[in-house]
Short mmCIF file of C-alpha atoms in Angstrom, two decimals:
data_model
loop_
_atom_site.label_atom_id
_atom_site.label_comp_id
_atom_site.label_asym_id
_atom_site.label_seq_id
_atom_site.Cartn_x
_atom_site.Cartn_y
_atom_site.Cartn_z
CA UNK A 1 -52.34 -16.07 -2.02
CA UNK A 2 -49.56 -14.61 0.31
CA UNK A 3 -46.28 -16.57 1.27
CA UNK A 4 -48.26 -17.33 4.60
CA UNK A 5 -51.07 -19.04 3.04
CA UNK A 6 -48.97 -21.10 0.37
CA UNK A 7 -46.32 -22.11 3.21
CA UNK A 8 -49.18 -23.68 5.08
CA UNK A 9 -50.86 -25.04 2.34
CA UNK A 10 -47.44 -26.75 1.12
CA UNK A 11 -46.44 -27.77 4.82
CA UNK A 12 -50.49 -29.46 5.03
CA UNK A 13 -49.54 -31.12 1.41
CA UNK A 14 -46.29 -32.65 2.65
CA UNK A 15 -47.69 -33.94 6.39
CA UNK A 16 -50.64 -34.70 4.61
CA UNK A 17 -48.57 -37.02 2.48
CA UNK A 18 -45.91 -38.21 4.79
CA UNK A 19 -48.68 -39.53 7.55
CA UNK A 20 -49.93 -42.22 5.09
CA UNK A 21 -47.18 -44.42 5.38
CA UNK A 22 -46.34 -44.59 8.81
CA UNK A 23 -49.96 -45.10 9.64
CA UNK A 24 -49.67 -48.50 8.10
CA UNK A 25 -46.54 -49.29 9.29
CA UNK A 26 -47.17 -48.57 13.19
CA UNK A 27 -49.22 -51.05 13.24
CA UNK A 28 -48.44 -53.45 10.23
CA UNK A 29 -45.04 -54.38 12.27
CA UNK A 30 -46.91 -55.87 15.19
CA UNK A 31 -49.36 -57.96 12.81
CA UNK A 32 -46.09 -59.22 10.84
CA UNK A 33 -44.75 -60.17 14.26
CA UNK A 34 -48.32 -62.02 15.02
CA UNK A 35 -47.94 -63.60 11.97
CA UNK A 36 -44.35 -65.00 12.41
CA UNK A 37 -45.36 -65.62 16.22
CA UNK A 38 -48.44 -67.67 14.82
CA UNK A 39 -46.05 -69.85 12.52
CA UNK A 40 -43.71 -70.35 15.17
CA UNK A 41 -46.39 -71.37 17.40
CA UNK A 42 -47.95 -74.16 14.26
CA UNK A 43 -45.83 -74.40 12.54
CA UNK A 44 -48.49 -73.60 9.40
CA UNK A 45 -47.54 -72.54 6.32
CA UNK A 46 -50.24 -70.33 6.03
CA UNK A 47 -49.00 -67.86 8.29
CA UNK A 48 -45.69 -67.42 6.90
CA UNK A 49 -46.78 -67.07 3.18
CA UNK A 50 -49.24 -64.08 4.59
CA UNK A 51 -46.05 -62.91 6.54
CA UNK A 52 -44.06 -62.89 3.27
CA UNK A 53 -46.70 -61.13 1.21
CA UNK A 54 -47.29 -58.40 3.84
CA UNK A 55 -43.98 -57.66 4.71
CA UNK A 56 -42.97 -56.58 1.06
CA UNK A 57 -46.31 -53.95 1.69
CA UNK A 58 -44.09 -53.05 5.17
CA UNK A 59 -41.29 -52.61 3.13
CA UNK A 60 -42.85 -50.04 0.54
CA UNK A 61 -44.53 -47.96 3.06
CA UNK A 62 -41.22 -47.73 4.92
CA UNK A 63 -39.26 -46.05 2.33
CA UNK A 64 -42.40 -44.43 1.32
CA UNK A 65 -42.65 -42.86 4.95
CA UNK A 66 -38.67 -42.15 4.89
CA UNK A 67 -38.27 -40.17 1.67
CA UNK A 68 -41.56 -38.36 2.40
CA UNK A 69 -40.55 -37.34 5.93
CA UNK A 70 -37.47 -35.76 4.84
CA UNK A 71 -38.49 -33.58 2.34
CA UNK A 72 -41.04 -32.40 4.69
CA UNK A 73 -38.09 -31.49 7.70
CA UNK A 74 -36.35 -29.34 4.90
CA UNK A 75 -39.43 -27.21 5.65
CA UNK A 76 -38.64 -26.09 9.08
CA UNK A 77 -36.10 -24.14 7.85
CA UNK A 78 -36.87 -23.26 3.79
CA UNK A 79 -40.84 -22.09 5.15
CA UNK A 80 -41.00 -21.91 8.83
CA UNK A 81 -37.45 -20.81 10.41
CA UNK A 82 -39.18 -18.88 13.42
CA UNK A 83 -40.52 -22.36 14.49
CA UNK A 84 -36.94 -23.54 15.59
CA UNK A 85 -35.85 -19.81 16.42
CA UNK A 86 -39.01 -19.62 19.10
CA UNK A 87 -38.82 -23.32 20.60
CA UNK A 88 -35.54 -25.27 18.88
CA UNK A 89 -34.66 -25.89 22.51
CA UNK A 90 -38.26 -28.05 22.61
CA UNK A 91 -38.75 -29.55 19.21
CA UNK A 92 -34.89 -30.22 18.70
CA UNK A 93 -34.50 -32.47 21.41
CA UNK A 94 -37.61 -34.26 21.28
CA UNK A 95 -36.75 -34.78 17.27
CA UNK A 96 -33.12 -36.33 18.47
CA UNK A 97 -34.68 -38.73 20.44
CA UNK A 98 -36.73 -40.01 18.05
CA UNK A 99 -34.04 -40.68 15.96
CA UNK A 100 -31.58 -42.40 18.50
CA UNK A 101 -34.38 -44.52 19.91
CA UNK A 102 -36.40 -44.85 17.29
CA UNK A 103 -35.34 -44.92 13.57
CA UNK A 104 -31.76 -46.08 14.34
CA UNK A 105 -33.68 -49.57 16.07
CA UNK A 106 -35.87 -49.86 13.05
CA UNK A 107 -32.54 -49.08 10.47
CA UNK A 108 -30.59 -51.41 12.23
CA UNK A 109 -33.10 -54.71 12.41
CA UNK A 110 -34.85 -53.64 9.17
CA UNK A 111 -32.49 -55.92 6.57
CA UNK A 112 -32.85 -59.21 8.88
CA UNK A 113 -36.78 -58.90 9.12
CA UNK A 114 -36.89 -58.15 4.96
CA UNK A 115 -34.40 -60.39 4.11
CA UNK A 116 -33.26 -63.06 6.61
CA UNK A 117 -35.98 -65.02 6.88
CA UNK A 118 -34.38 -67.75 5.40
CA UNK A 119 -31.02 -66.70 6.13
CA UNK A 120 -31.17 -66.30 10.23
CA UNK A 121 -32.17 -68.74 13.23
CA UNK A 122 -35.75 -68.37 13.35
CA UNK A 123 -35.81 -66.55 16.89
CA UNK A 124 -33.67 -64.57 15.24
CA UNK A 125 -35.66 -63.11 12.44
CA UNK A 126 -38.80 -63.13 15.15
CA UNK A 127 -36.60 -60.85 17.27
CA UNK A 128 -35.85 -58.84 14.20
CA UNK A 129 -38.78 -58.55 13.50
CA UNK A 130 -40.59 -57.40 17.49
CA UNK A 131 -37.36 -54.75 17.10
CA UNK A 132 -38.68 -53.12 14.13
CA UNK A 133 -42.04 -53.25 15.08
CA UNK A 134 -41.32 -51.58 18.47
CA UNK A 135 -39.33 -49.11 16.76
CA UNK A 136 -41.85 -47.80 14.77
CA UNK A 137 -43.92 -47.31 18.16
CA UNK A 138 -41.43 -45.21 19.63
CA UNK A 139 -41.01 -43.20 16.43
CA UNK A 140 -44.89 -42.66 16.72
CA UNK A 141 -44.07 -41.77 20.38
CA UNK A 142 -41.98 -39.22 20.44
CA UNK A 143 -43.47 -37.46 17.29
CA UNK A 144 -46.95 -37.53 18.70
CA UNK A 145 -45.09 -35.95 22.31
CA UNK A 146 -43.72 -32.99 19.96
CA UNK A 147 -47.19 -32.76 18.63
CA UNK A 148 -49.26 -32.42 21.60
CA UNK A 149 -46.79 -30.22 23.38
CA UNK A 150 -47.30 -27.82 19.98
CA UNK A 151 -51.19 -28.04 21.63
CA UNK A 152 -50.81 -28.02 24.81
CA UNK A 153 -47.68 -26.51 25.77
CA UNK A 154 -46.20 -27.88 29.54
CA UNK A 155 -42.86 -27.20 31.38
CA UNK A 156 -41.36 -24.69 29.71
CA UNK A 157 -40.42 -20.76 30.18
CA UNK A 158 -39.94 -17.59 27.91
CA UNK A 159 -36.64 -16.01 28.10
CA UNK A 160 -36.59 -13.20 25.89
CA UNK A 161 -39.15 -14.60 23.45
CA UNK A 162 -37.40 -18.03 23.24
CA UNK A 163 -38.76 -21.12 24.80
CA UNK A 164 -36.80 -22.97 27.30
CA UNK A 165 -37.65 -26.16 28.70
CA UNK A 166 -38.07 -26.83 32.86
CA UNK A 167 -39.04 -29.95 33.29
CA UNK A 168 -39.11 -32.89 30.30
CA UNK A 169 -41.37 -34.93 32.46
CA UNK A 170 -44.24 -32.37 32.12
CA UNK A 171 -42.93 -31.76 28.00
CA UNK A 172 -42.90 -35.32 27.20
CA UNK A 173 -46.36 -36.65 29.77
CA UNK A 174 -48.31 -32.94 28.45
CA UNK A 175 -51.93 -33.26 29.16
CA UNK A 176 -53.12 -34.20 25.83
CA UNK A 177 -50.33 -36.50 24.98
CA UNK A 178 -51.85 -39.85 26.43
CA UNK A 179 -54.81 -39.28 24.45
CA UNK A 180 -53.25 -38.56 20.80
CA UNK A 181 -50.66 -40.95 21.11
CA UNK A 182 -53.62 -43.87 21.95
CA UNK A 183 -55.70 -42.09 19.04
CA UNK A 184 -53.35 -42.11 16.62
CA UNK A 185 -51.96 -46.03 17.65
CA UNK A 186 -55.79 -47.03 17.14
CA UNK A 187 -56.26 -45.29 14.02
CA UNK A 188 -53.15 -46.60 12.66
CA UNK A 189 -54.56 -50.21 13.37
CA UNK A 190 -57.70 -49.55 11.87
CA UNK A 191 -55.98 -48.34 8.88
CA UNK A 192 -53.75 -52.07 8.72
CA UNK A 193 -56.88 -53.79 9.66
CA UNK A 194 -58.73 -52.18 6.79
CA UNK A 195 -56.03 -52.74 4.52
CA UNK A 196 -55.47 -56.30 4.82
CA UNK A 197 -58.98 -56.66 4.68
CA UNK A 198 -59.34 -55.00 1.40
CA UNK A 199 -57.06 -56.37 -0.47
CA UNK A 200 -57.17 -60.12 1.04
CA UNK A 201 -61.09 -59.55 -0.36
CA UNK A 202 -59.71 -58.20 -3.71
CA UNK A 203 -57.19 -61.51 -4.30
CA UNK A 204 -60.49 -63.82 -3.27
CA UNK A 205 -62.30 -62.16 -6.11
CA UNK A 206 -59.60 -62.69 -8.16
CA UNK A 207 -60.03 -66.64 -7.67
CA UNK A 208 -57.30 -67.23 -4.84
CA UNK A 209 -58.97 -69.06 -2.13
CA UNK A 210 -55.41 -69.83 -0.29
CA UNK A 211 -55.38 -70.52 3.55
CA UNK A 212 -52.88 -67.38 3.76
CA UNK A 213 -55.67 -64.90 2.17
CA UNK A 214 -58.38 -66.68 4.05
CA UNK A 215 -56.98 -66.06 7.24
CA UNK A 216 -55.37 -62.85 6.39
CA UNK A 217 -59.03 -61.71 5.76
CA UNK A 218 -60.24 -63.07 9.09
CA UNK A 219 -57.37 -61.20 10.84
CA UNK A 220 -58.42 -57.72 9.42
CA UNK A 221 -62.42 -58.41 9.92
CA UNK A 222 -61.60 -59.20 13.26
CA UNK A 223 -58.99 -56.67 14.58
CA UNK A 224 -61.09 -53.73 13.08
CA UNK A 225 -64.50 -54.77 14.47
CA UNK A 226 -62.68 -55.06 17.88
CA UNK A 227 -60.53 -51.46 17.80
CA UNK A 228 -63.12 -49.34 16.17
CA UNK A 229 -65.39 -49.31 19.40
CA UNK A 230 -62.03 -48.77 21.21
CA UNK A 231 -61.48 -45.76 18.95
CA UNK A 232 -64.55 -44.36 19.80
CA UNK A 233 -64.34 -44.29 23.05
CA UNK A 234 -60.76 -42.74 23.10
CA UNK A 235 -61.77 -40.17 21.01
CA UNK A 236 -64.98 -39.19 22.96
CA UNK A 237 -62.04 -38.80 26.19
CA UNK A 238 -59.87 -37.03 23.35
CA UNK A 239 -62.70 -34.47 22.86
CA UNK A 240 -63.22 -33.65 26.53
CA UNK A 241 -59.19 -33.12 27.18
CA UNK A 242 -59.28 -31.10 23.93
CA UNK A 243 -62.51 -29.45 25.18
CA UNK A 244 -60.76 -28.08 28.12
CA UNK A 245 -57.16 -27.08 26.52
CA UNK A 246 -58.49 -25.66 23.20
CA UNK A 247 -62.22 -24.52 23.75
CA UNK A 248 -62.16 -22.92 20.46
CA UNK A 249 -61.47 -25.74 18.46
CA UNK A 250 -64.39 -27.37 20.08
CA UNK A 251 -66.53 -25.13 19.20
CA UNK A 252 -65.34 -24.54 15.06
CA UNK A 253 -65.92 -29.04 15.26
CA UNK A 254 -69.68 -28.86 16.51
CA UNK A 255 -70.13 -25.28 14.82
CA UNK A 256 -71.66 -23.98 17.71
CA UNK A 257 -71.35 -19.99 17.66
CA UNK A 258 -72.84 -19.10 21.01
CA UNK A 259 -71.85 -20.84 24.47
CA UNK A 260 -75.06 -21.77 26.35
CA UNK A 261 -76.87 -24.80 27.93
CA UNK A 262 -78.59 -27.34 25.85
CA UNK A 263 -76.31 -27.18 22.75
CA UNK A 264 -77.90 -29.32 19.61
CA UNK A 265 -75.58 -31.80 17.72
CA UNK A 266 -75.11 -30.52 13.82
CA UNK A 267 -74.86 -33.23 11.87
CA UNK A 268 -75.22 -30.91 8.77
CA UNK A 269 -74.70 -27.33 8.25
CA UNK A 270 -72.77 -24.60 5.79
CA UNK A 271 -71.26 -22.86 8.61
CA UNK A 272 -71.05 -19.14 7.41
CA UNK A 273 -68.38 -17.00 9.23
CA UNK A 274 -69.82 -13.76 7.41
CA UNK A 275 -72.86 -13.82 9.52
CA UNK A 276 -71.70 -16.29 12.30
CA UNK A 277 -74.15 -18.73 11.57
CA UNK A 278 -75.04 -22.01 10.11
CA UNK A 279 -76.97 -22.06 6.91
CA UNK A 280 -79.16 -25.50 6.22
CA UNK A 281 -78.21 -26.75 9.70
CA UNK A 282 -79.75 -30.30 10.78
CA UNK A 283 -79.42 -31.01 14.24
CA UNK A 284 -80.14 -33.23 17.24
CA UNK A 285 -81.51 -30.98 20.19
CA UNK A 286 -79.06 -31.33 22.86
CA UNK A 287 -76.91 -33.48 21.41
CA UNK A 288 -73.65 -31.46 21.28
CA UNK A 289 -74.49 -30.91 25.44
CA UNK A 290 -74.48 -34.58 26.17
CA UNK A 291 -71.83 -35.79 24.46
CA UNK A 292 -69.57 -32.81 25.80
CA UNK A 293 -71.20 -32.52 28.91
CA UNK A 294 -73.05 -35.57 29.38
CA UNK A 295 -75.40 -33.75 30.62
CA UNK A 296 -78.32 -31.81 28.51
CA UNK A 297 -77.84 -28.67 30.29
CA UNK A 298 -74.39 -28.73 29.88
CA UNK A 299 -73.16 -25.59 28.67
CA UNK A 300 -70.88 -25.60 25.45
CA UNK A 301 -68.43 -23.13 24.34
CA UNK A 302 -69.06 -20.76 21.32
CA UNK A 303 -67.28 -19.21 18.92
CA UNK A 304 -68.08 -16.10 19.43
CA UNK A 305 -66.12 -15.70 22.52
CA UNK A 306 -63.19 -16.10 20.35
CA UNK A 307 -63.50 -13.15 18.78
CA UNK A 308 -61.37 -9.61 20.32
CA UNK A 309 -62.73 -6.46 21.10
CA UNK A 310 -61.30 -4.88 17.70
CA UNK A 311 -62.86 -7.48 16.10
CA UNK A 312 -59.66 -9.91 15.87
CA UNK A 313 -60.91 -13.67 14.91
CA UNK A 314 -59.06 -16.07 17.36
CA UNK A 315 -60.46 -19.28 16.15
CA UNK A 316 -59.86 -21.41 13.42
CA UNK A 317 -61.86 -21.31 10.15
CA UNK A 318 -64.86 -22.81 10.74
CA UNK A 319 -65.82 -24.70 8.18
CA UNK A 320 -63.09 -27.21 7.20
CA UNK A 321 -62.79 -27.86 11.00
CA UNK A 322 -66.50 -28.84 10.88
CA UNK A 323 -66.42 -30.72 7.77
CA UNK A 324 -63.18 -32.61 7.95
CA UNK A 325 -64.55 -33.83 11.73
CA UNK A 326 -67.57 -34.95 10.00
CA UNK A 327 -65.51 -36.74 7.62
CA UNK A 328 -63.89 -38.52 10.16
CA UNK A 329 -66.76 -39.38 12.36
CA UNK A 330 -68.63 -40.59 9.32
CA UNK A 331 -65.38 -43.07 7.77
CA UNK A 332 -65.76 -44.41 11.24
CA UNK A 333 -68.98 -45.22 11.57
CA UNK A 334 -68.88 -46.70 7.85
CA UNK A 335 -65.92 -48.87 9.68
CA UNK A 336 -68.01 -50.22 12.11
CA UNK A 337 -71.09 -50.74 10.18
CA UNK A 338 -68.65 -53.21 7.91
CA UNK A 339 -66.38 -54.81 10.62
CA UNK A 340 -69.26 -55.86 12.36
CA UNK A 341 -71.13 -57.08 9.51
CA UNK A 342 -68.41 -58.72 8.26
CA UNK A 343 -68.01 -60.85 11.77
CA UNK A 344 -71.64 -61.96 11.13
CA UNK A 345 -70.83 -63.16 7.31
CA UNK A 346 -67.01 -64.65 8.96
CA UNK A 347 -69.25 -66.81 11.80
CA UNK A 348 -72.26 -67.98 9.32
CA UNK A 349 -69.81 -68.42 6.30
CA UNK A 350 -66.39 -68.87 6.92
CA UNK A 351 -63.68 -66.87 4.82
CA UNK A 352 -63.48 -69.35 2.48
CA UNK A 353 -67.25 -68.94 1.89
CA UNK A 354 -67.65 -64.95 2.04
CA UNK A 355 -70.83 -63.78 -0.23
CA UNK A 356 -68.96 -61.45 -3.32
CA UNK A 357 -71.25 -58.08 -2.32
CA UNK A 358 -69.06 -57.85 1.15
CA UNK A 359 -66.02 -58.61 -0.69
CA UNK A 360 -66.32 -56.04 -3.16
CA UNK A 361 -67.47 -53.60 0.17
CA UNK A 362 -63.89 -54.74 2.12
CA UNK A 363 -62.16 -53.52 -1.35
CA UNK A 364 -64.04 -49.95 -2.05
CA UNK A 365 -62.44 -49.65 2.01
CA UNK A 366 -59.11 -50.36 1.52
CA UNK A 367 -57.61 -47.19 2.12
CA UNK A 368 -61.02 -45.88 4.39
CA UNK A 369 -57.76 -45.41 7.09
CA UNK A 370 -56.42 -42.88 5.11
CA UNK A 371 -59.41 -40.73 4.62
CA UNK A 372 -60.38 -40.93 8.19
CA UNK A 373 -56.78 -40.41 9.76
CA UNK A 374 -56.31 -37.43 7.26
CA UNK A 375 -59.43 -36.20 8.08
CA UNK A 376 -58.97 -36.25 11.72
CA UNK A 377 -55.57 -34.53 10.65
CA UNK A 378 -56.80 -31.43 9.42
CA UNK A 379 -59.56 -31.28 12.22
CA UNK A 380 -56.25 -31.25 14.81
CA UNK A 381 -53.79 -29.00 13.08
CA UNK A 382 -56.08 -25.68 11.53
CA UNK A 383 -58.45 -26.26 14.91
CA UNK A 384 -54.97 -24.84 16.90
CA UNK A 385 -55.11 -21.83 14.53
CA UNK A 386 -54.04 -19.19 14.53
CA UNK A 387 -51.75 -20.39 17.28
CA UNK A 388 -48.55 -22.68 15.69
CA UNK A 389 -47.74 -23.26 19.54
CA UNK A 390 -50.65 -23.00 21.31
CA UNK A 391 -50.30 -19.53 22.75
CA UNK A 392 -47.15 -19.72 22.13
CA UNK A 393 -45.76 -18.87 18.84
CA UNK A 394 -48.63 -17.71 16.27
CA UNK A 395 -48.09 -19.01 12.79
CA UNK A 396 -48.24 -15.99 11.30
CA UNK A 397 -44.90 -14.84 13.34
CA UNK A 398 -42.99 -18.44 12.73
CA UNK A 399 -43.39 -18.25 8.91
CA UNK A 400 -39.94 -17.08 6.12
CA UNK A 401 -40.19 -14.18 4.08
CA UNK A 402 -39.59 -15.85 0.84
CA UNK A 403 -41.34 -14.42 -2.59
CA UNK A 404 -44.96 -16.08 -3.09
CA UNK A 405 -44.20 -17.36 -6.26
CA UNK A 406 -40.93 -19.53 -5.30
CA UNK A 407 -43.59 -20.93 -2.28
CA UNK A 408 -46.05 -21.78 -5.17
CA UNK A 409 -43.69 -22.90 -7.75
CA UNK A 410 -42.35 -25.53 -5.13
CA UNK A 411 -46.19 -26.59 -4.05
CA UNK A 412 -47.08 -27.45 -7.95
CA UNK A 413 -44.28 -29.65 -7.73
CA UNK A 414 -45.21 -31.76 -4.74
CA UNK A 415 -48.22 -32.09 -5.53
CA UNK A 416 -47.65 -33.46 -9.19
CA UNK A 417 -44.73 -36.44 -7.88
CA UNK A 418 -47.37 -36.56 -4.75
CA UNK A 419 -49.95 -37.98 -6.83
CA UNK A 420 -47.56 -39.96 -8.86
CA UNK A 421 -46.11 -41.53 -6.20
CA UNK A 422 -49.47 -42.26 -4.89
CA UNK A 423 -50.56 -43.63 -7.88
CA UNK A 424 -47.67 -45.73 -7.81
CA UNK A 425 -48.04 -47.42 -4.91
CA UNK A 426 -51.80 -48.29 -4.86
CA UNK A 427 -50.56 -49.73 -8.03
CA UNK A 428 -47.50 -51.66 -6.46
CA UNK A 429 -49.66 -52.87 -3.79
CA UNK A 430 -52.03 -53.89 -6.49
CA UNK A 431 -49.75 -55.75 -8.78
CA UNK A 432 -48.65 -57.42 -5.62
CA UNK A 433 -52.16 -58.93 -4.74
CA UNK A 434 -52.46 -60.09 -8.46
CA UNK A 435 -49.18 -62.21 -8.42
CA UNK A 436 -50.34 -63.47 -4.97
CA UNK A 437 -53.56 -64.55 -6.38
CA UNK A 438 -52.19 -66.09 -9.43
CA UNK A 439 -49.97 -68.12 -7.86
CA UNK A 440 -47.16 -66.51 -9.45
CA UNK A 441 -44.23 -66.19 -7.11
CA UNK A 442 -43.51 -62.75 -5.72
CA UNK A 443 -40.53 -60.65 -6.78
CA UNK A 444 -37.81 -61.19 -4.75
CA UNK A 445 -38.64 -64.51 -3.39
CA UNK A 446 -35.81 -65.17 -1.05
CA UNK A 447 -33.83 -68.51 -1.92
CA UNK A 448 -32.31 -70.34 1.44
CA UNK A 449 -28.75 -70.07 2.15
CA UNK A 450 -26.73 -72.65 2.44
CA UNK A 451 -27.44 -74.09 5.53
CA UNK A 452 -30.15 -72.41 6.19
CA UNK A 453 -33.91 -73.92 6.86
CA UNK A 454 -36.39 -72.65 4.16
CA UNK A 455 -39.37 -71.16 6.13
CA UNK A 456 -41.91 -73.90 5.12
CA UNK A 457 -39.83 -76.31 6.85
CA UNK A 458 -39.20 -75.12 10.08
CA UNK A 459 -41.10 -76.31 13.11
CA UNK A 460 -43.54 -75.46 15.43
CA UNK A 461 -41.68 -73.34 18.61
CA UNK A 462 -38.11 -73.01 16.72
#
């Protein structure tokens, strides 16, 4: 494998990584802030010991998300220098901002949500606590504006090969920005719903039939039965926008090779790029046409019109844009299969009274977020192939000309404290749940300061 190849593969291993964490904290600030907001509003203990076991979770996937997003910045200059050489004068602001508007907010109000809860006036640590939370939205913000300019590339001009912005209103509002950023703020909830879910089921299992893990449980079941149908329809208006920006990826998703009317939906196929066709294919006339289209005769791009007259492919790979789609779509529909259900079970049985088979089914989808948000990744970044900047910058122009074997020496090693790292948090996250359901008190348990109300006895609307 050439330096190209291994630079992308060790850039994929590194996002790949990095994205797990802050999926879970986009969205697991604004259910700590329900949480505290629900406790304020009671004044139920309930909803402060689920604050209290969620926001050490917040805390790991934090520093998780920090460590992991800095090694992977390093990159932009060790493996990819002609990215910032091309369009510095793009990325490099757009990465500024969200550091002064984002991660300062959430360094700076991080400690007092942690740690002051006992040590702070309670609209204090609330405050704290919405800052953080808000942060962590604008970080998502301006990353996802960087990454859908990268697609679909607005108010800019080339000056000898270099990008130069024109107007930041048309960088920052690009056409497919409103779309990814809503995508990716659904899928992160999803992820937090799924997540609490899961492991709420796994402590009832273990015996603890608390009114924190009760309603913790409820919360999940219910915020991921009501987003996923909001995630499908964003990402059906996702793949029209992306339909008409970046036709190509389009077609490598539904594996369609020739453009034409009445296109079938694959549901299953070995797409084969030798003979640009699909082996074993199992399809739904017209479905591809409709959903595109909404119409049956609507005609859907192929990928053959990607190809050059010298025979230059200008589309992605085909097949792990097809599966990894599939992959997605299918985590989804697994989502709302199970949220759904497990409304049904919440209104016949209560929480308290949830049959074990669904319990064990919330558990086995604990981390279903993570599959489906990588999966819709990898569908996203090689479907702009070969195009870094979407005909802008190809990749193969933005990449370093280190030796092979110092790219490959430096992938084994990510990918060995990767999987230890992952490993150990699954585990931390774990060990948590089993304290929590034994009773045991949590590490860390804050003691009041002097002078300072413990949680459980503050009252409703301080």
């Amino acid at each position: 494998m050439d330096t190209l190849l291994l630079s992308r593969i060790q850039f994929g291993a590194n996002i790949s990584f990095h994205i797990l964490f802050p999926t879970i904290t986009i969205a697991l600030g604004w259910v700590l802030l329900f949480f505290k907001l629900r406790f304020s509003a009671t004044g139920e203990r309930k909803w402060m010991d689920a604050y209290m076991f969620w926001v050490k979770v917040f805390a790991l996937s934090f520093a998780m998300g920090v460590v992991s997003g800095i090694t992977m910045s390093f990159q932009f200059g060790t493996n990819w220098p002609g990215f910032m050489e091309t369009v510095g004068n793009v990325a490099g602001p757009l990465l500024a901002y969200e550091i002064m508007t984002a991660f300062f907010l959430e360094a700076a109000f991080l400690g007092i949500m942690l740690f002051g809860a006992s040590r702070v006036k309670p609209w204090v640590h609330t405050t704290a606590t919405f800052l953080v939370a808000f942060g962590t939205t604008m970080s998502t913000f301006w990353i996802i504006v960087l990454n859908s300019w990268m697609h679909t590339p607005q108010g800019y001009e080339l000056r000898d090969g270099v990008v130069h912005a024109t107007d930041w209103l048309q960088i920052i509002f690009n056409p497919s920005m409103p779309y990814r950023f809503v995508h990716m703020m659904l899928a992160s909830g999803l992820t937090v719903a799924f997540l609490i879910a899961g492991i709420s089921a796994l402590r009832m299992l273990w015996g603890d039939r608390g009114e924190a893990v009760k309603s913790a449980l409820r919360v999940g079941i219910i915020t991921g039965a009501g987003l996923i149908p909001l995630q499908i329809l964003a990402g059906d208006f996702h793949g029209l926008n992306t339909l008409e920006y970046q036709p190509a990826k389009v077609a490598a998703m539904e594996g369609n090779w020739e453009t034409g009317p009445n296109v079938p939906l694959v549901l299953f196929a070995i797409p084969n790029e030798e003979t640009r066709s699909n082996d074993f294919e199992i399809a739904i006339p017209n479905g591809a046409s409709l959903i595109l289209k909404h119409s049956a005769d609507g005609v859907v791009p192929g990928l053959n019109d990607f190809v050059s007259e010298d025979g230059e492919v200008l589309h992605p790979r085909v097949a792990p844009v097809f599966y990894s789609f599939r992959v997605m779509v299918g985590t989804g529909m697994a989502m709302l299969a199970l949220s759904w259900g497990g409304l049904v079970l919440l209104r016949r049985y209560g929480a308290g009274n949830m049959p074990t088979l669904p319990l064990y089914a919330f558990c086995a989808m604990s981390f279903s977020g993570w599959i489906a948000t990588l999966a819709g990744w990898y569908t996203t970044e090689i479907g702009r192939q070969p195009w870094l900047v979407q005909g802008v910058l190809a990749t193969k122009d933005a990449v370093s000309d280190v030796p092979s074997g110092m790219v490959w020496t430096t992938l084994v090693g990510y990918l060995v404290i990767y999987a230890a790292l992952i490993l150990a948090y699954i585990a931390a996250i774990t060990y948590l749940a089993r304290k929590a359901a034994k009773g045991d008190p949590l590490p860390n348990r804050e003691q009041p300061a002097a002078g300072a109300a413990e949680p459980a006895m503050l009252q409703p609307g301080e």
